[in-house]
XYZ file of N, CA and C in Angstrom:
504
model
N -20.813 11.832 -5.256
C -19.534 12.526 -5.160
C -18.410 11.570 -4.792
N -18.742 10.500 -4.083
C -17.703 9.553 -3.678
C -17.823 8.307 -4.544
N -17.207 8.371 -5.702
C -17.263 7.241 -6.624
C -16.055 6.345 -6.405
N -16.139 5.135 -6.928
C -15.008 4.212 -6.847
C -13.788 4.819 -7.534
N -14.026 5.496 -8.664
C -12.924 6.095 -9.420
C -12.237 7.204 -8.622
N -13.032 8.025 -7.936
C -12.466 9.130 -7.160
C -11.651 8.598 -5.979
N -12.152 7.568 -5.323
C -11.416 6.964 -4.208
C -10.131 6.318 -4.726
N -10.212 5.621 -5.863
C -9.019 5.000 -6.453
C -7.985 6.061 -6.810
N -8.430 7.194 -7.359
C -7.505 8.273 -7.719
C -6.830 8.852 -6.477
N -7.591 9.039 -5.404
C -7.012 9.562 -4.158
C -5.983 8.589 -3.596
N -6.298 7.296 -3.638
C -5.359 6.296 -3.118
C -4.116 6.185 -3.994
N -4.285 6.306 -5.309
C -3.133 6.260 -6.212
C -2.199 7.435 -5.926
N -2.777 8.585 -5.607
C -1.980 9.763 -5.270
C -1.187 9.530 -3.988
N -1.809 8.883 -3.020
C -1.144 8.589 -1.752
C -0.030 7.561 -1.960
N -0.352 6.487 -2.679
C 0.575 5.363 -2.817
C 1.739 5.670 -3.743
N 1.518 6.481 -4.767
C 2.567 6.744 -5.734
C 2.708 5.582 -6.704
N 3.777 5.614 -7.504
C 3.983 4.591 -8.524
C 5.070 3.599 -8.144
N 6.209 4.133 -7.752
C 7.364 3.280 -7.504
C 8.270 3.959 -6.482
N 8.873 3.152 -5.613
C 9.829 3.703 -4.664
C 10.825 2.623 -4.281
N 11.977 3.063 -3.745
C 13.013 2.132 -3.294
C 13.206 2.287 -1.798
N 13.561 1.181 -1.179
C 13.816 1.179 0.256
C 15.134 0.460 0.507
N 15.884 0.963 1.466
C 17.097 0.276 1.868
C 18.339 0.912 1.282
N 19.470 0.277 1.579
C 19.599 -0.997 2.298
C 19.273 -0.849 3.790
N 18.597 -1.874 4.302
C 18.194 -1.919 5.706
C 18.839 -3.144 6.345
N 19.410 -2.957 7.534
C 20.014 -4.078 8.257
C 18.903 -4.949 8.830
N 18.995 -6.249 8.610
C 17.992 -7.197 9.094
C 18.691 -8.425 9.669
N 17.928 -9.188 10.413
C 18.430 -10.458 10.938
C 19.299 -10.274 12.165
N 19.847 -11.379 12.674
C 20.689 -11.333 13.875
C 21.897 -10.423 13.664
N 22.034 -9.431 14.521
C 23.176 -8.522 14.435
C 23.166 -7.647 13.197
N 22.043 -7.557 12.497
C 21.974 -6.751 11.279
C 22.864 -7.285 10.182
N 23.108 -8.595 10.208
C 24.013 -9.242 9.260
C 23.573 -9.058 7.813
N 22.299 -9.202 7.549
C 21.791 -9.098 6.179
C 21.426 -7.651 5.867
N 21.678 -7.252 4.633
C 21.259 -5.935 4.141
C 20.183 -6.182 3.088
N 19.019 -5.578 3.310
C 17.882 -5.796 2.420
C 17.579 -4.513 1.658
N 17.434 -4.658 0.341
C 17.058 -3.557 -0.534
C 15.820 -3.982 -1.302
N 14.882 -3.047 -1.469
C 13.648 -3.379 -2.186
C 13.287 -2.266 -3.158
N 12.861 -2.662 -4.341
C 12.279 -1.739 -5.317
C 10.813 -2.131 -5.425
N 9.933 -1.211 -5.062
C 8.500 -1.498 -4.980
C 7.762 -0.746 -6.077
N 6.957 -1.473 -6.838
C 6.094 -0.868 -7.864
C 4.656 -1.030 -7.398
N 3.974 0.103 -7.227
C 2.584 0.106 -6.780
C 1.700 0.251 -8.014
N 0.798 -0.692 -8.208
C -0.099 -0.656 -9.358
C -1.404 0.054 -9.000
N -2.238 0.259 -10.007
C -3.500 0.992 -9.833
C -4.406 0.285 -8.822
N -4.901 1.023 -7.817
C -5.814 0.422 -6.832
C -7.135 -0.012 -7.471
N -7.702 -1.083 -6.944
C -9.032 -1.553 -7.343
C -9.958 -1.266 -6.167
N -11.067 -0.592 -6.453
C -11.974 -0.164 -5.388
C -13.379 -0.683 -5.663
N -14.003 -1.216 -4.621
C -15.403 -1.653 -4.711
C -16.186 -0.934 -3.618
N -17.228 -0.227 -4.045
C -18.055 0.531 -3.102
C -19.143 -0.370 -2.550
N -19.380 -0.274 -1.245
C -20.437 -1.033 -0.579
C -21.425 -0.048 0.028
N -22.674 -0.140 -0.397
C -23.707 0.747 0.140
C -24.413 0.057 1.290
N -24.581 0.763 2.365
C -25.276 0.253 3.545
C -25.627 1.436 4.419
N -25.673 1.228 5.725
C -25.913 2.352 6.638
C -24.819 3.405 6.488
N -23.603 2.933 6.204
C -22.493 3.839 5.915
C -21.936 3.471 4.546
N -21.261 4.409 3.938
C -20.643 4.182 2.636
C -19.223 3.677 2.883
N -18.964 2.429 2.527
C -17.642 1.842 2.752
C -17.048 1.385 1.429
N -15.753 1.177 1.453
C -15.033 0.751 0.264
C -14.091 -0.391 0.624
N -14.062 -1.395 -0.240
C -13.065 -2.460 -0.149
C -12.013 -2.116 -1.201
N -10.778 -2.001 -0.773
C -9.705 -1.537 -1.649
C -8.633 -2.613 -1.728
N -8.156 -2.840 -2.942
C -7.061 -3.786 -3.152
C -5.999 -3.068 -3.978
N -4.805 -3.010 -3.432
C -3.702 -2.356 -4.129
C -2.662 -3.416 -4.490
N -2.553 -3.756 -5.785
C -1.546 -4.731 -6.199
C -0.149 -4.097 -6.216
N 0.841 -4.892 -5.865
C 2.203 -4.393 -5.933
C 3.165 -5.484 -6.356
N 4.297 -5.032 -6.870
C 5.382 -5.922 -7.284
C 6.649 -5.429 -6.599
N 7.415 -6.374 -6.077
C 8.630 -6.007 -5.351
C 9.799 -6.835 -5.872
N 10.910 -6.152 -6.138
C 12.182 -6.824 -6.399
C 12.983 -6.676 -5.113
N 13.294 -7.794 -4.488
C 13.940 -7.791 -3.178
C 15.322 -8.417 -3.300
N 16.314 -7.759 -2.732
C 17.671 -8.309 -2.708
C 18.097 -8.430 -1.254
N 18.502 -9.630 -0.866
C 19.028 -9.879 0.474
C 20.520 -10.148 0.318
N 21.334 -9.226 0.827
C 22.787 -9.322 0.734
C 23.311 -9.882 2.050
N 23.836 -11.111 1.991
C 24.357 -11.787 3.182
C 25.874 -11.663 3.302
N 26.448 -10.740 2.572
C 27.888 -10.489 2.507
C 28.628 -11.563 1.728
N 28.280 -12.829 1.927
C 28.944 -13.889 1.159
C 28.219 -14.163 -0.155
N 26.951 -13.823 -0.214
C 26.220 -13.912 -1.472
C 24.947 -13.076 -1.402
N 24.407 -12.803 -2.571
C 23.185 -11.992 -2.668
C 22.081 -12.838 -3.273
N 20.932 -12.835 -2.614
C 19.772 -13.570 -3.123
C 18.720 -12.575 -3.595
N 18.166 -12.875 -4.762
C 17.117 -12.024 -5.340
C 15.780 -12.739 -5.227
N 14.761 -11.959 -4.877
C 13.407 -12.497 -4.757
C 12.456 -11.620 -5.559
N 11.464 -12.256 -6.138
C 10.384 -11.540 -6.819
C 9.138 -11.735 -5.962
N 8.474 -10.634 -5.656
C 7.300 -10.675 -4.789
C 6.126 -10.028 -5.519
N 5.034 -10.768 -5.614
C 3.771 -10.209 -6.094
C 2.850 -10.192 -4.892
N 2.135 -9.100 -4.717
C 1.272 -9.037 -3.545
C 0.110 -8.096 -3.709
N -0.725 -8.101 -2.697
C -1.892 -7.226 -2.624
C -2.003 -6.671 -1.216
N -2.369 -5.409 -1.138
C -2.693 -4.784 0.136
C -4.208 -4.630 0.170
N -4.843 -5.183 1.182
C -6.296 -5.045 1.337
C -6.566 -3.958 2.372
N -7.300 -2.943 1.953
C -7.645 -1.846 2.851
C -9.157 -1.693 2.924
N -9.602 -1.090 4.009
C -11.016 -0.758 4.175
C -11.102 0.741 4.425
N -12.110 1.356 3.821
C -12.288 2.794 3.997
C -13.762 3.112 4.193
N -14.007 4.207 4.893
C -15.370 4.676 5.142
C -15.439 6.149 4.767
N -16.514 6.533 4.069
C -16.716 7.940 3.719
C -17.634 8.571 4.760
N -17.276 9.795 5.169
C -18.130 10.518 6.119
C -18.183 11.985 5.717
N -19.297 12.616 6.052
C -19.484 14.033 5.747
C -18.777 14.878 6.794
N -18.272 16.032 6.342
C -17.652 17.001 7.245
C -18.102 18.394 6.801
N -17.963 19.358 7.676
C -18.417 20.715 7.368
C -17.340 21.456 6.600
N -17.629 22.411 5.731
C -18.960 22.807 5.296
C -19.538 21.842 4.258
N -18.817 21.549 3.193
C -19.275 20.587 2.183
C -18.102 19.700 1.798
N -17.681 18.900 2.738
C -16.535 18.026 2.509
C -16.938 16.577 2.728
N -16.262 15.698 1.999
C -16.352 14.264 2.265
C -14.960 13.810 2.654
N -14.875 13.059 3.717
C -13.587 12.574 4.206
C -13.584 11.057 4.100
N -12.528 10.532 3.494
C -12.365 9.086 3.364
C -11.424 8.633 4.477
N -11.961 7.912 5.452
C -11.148 7.369 6.542
C -10.658 5.986 6.135
N -9.344 5.821 6.091
C -8.740 4.550 5.691
C -8.194 3.854 6.930
N -8.640 2.619 7.146
C -8.142 1.836 8.283
C -6.719 1.372 7.982
N -5.859 1.455 8.987
C -4.481 0.994 8.808
C -4.478 -0.525 8.669
N -3.669 -1.039 7.739
C -3.657 -2.495 7.548
C -2.854 -3.215 8.627
N -3.215 -4.451 8.839
C -2.448 -5.362 9.692
C -1.643 -6.273 8.758
N -0.618 -6.935 9.252
C 0.113 -7.865 8.388
C -0.802 -8.902 7.732
N -1.883 -9.284 8.407
C -2.808 -10.271 7.826
C -3.599 -9.698 6.648
N -3.569 -8.369 6.457
C -4.236 -7.736 5.315
C -3.345 -7.703 4.080
N -2.136 -8.194 4.214
C -1.172 -8.188 3.121
C -1.001 -9.622 2.622
N -1.189 -9.810 1.319
C -0.974 -11.130 0.709
C 0.267 -11.033 -0.176
N 1.186 -11.985 -0.026
C 2.390 -11.981 -0.857
C 2.668 -13.377 -1.398
N 3.251 -13.375 -2.586
C 3.739 -14.611 -3.193
C 5.205 -14.345 -3.527
N 6.100 -15.032 -2.827
C 7.537 -14.787 -2.950
C 8.184 -15.937 -3.711
N 9.006 -15.593 -4.706
C 9.734 -16.626 -5.448
C 11.210 -16.255 -5.538
N 12.027 -17.286 -5.627
C 13.459 -17.131 -5.809
C 13.875 -18.056 -6.944
N 14.967 -17.711 -7.611
C 15.421 -18.537 -8.728
C 16.414 -19.612 -8.301
N 16.724 -19.668 -7.005
C 17.715 -20.653 -6.568
C 17.208 -21.432 -5.360
N 17.762 -22.615 -5.188
C 17.433 -23.433 -4.021
C 17.907 -22.719 -2.753
N 19.084 -22.122 -2.806
C 19.614 -21.393 -1.657
C 18.667 -20.248 -1.268
N 18.126 -19.559 -2.260
C 17.177 -18.481 -2.004
C 15.900 -18.987 -1.353
N 15.405 -20.141 -1.814
C 14.182 -20.717 -1.231
C 14.416 -21.146 0.217
N 15.596 -21.701 0.485
C 15.929 -22.091 1.864
C 15.999 -20.849 2.753
N 16.658 -19.796 2.264
C 16.740 -18.540 3.009
C 15.341 -17.972 3.255
N 14.483 -18.042 2.256
C 13.114 -17.531 2.372
C 12.366 -18.237 3.490
N 12.492 -19.553 3.553
C 11.771 -20.341 4.555
C 12.378 -20.149 5.949
N 13.692 -20.321 6.060
C 14.350 -20.219 7.367
C 14.283 -18.791 7.912
N 14.449 -17.815 7.032
C 14.446 -16.417 7.461
C 13.062 -15.820 7.648
N 12.022 -16.577 7.315
C 10.660 -16.055 7.457
C 10.430 -14.807 6.620
N 10.982 -14.823 5.411
C 10.935 -13.633 4.564
C 9.501 -13.217 4.236
N 8.618 -14.177 3.964
C 7.224 -13.838 3.632
C 6.577 -13.042 4.770
N 6.756 -13.511 6.002
C 6.178 -12.852 7.173
C 6.771 -11.461 7.364
N 8.081 -11.343 7.188
C 8.744 -10.047 7.348
C 8.268 -9.050 6.301
N 8.053 -9.514 5.070
C 7.558 -8.622 4.015
C 6.169 -8.111 4.383
N 5.289 -9.007 4.824
C 3.931 -8.586 5.212
C 3.973 -7.576 6.362
N 4.792 -7.850 7.355
C 4.907 -6.951 8.504
C 5.431 -5.582 8.072
N 6.459 -5.588 7.236
C 7.077 -4.338 6.804
C 6.122 -3.511 5.943
N 5.423 -4.157 5.009
C 4.475 -3.437 4.146
C 3.359 -2.833 4.989
N 2.823 -3.595 5.940
C 1.748 -3.082 6.798
C 2.221 -1.846 7.564
N 3.428 -1.894 8.108
C 3.963 -0.749 8.857
C 4.173 0.453 7.938
N 4.696 0.212 6.743
C 4.941 1.304 5.792
C 3.628 1.963 5.365
N 2.620 1.154 5.048
C 1.322 1.700 4.622
C 0.666 2.465 5.771
N 0.785 1.960 6.997
C 0.222 2.663 8.160
C 0.846 4.053 8.297
N 2.160 4.166 8.074
C 2.830 5.471 8.108
C 2.303 6.379 7.003
N 2.115 5.813 5.807
C 1.613 6.602 4.677
C 0.195 7.101 4.931
N -0.643 6.285 5.563
C -2.024 6.686 5.863
C -2.028 7.924 6.759
N -1.047 8.040 7.651
C -0.970 9.170 8.580
C -0.205 10.374 8.030
N 0.426 10.246 6.871
C 1.256 11.332 6.347
C 0.409 12.551 5.984
N 0.998 13.754 6.029
C 0.251 14.965 5.671
C -0.320 14.918 4.248
N 0.432 14.390 3.293
C -0.067 14.291 1.910
C -1.286 13.385 1.848
N -1.251 12.311 2.596
C -2.379 11.383 2.642
C -3.597 12.044 3.265
N -3.386 12.798 4.323
C -4.504 13.476 4.984
C -5.205 14.424 4.013
N -4.435 15.118 3.179
C -5.022 16.019 2.184
C -5.761 15.245 1.102
N -5.182 14.152 0.632
C -5.784 13.389 -0.467
C -7.084 12.717 -0.052
N -7.276 12.500 1.253
C -8.483 11.821 1.732
C -9.688 12.750 1.861
N -9.496 14.048 1.595
C -10.591 15.019 1.711
C -11.060 15.422 0.316
N -12.351 15.260 0.063
C -12.953 15.637 -1.217
C -13.836 16.857 -0.971
N -13.512 17.948 -1.655
C -14.285 19.184 -1.523
C -15.474 19.109 -2.474
N -16.653 18.821 -1.939
C -17.859 18.646 -2.754
C -18.250 19.961 -3.413
N -18.147 21.073 -2.692
C -18.513 22.376 -3.253
C -17.668 22.680 -4.484
N -16.374 22.394 -4.412
C -15.479 22.631 -5.547
C -15.838 21.723 -6.722
N -16.152 20.459 -6.440
C -16.528 19.520 -7.500
C -17.813 19.961 -8.192
N -18.791 20.406 -7.413
C -20.058 20.876 -7.988
C -19.817 22.138 -8.805
N -19.015 23.054 -8.281
C -18.726 24.307 -8.973
C -18.035 24.059 -10.307
N -17.041 23.172 -10.320
C -16.334 22.900 -11.577
C -17.236 22.172 -12.565
N -18.112 21.298 -12.090
C -19.062 20.622 -12.980
C -20.046 21.640 -13.546
N -20.455 22.585 -12.721
C -21.397 23.628 -13.145
C -20.744 24.511 -14.208
N -19.459 24.872 -13.988
C -18.732 25.718 -14.937
C -18.537 25.023 -16.283
N -18.360 23.699 -16.268
C -18.155 22.941 -17.504
C -19.458 22.720 -18.257
N -20.570 22.719 -17.521
C -21.862 22.371 -18.098
C -22.492 23.514 -18.782
């Protein structure tokens, strides 16, 4: 009942496809305004069988980031992955619950590029890579706790069996 495909579908429902964030004030005195357009790609799930049923999940994403410093705007392209861990457990009456561990910034991998030397200097001095990882981890942690996420993490086995029986 808990297949890699079913877990991937539940996570795709939680993550969505695309969203925008900002503008958000960042840096000393909120001088910089940051806007991001985030595209969430299809999750990749690998099931691990052992004493418990666990899943290694990788969610690829693409981000278009704009940092507006008032005197100029720098654009960054970010490719990244969110690494999540999940465990399936039985619940009453016939439910399976997928518990997803909240990610830490170290669970987020990003590759940030800019088309200008000024952008690369800003990226290094401003610690943009670290801030992106921290922000994504915090955002995903909020999503894991959201009511929609809580619903998507529950698989009704009785309903799945009933619908398979009706189709068969």
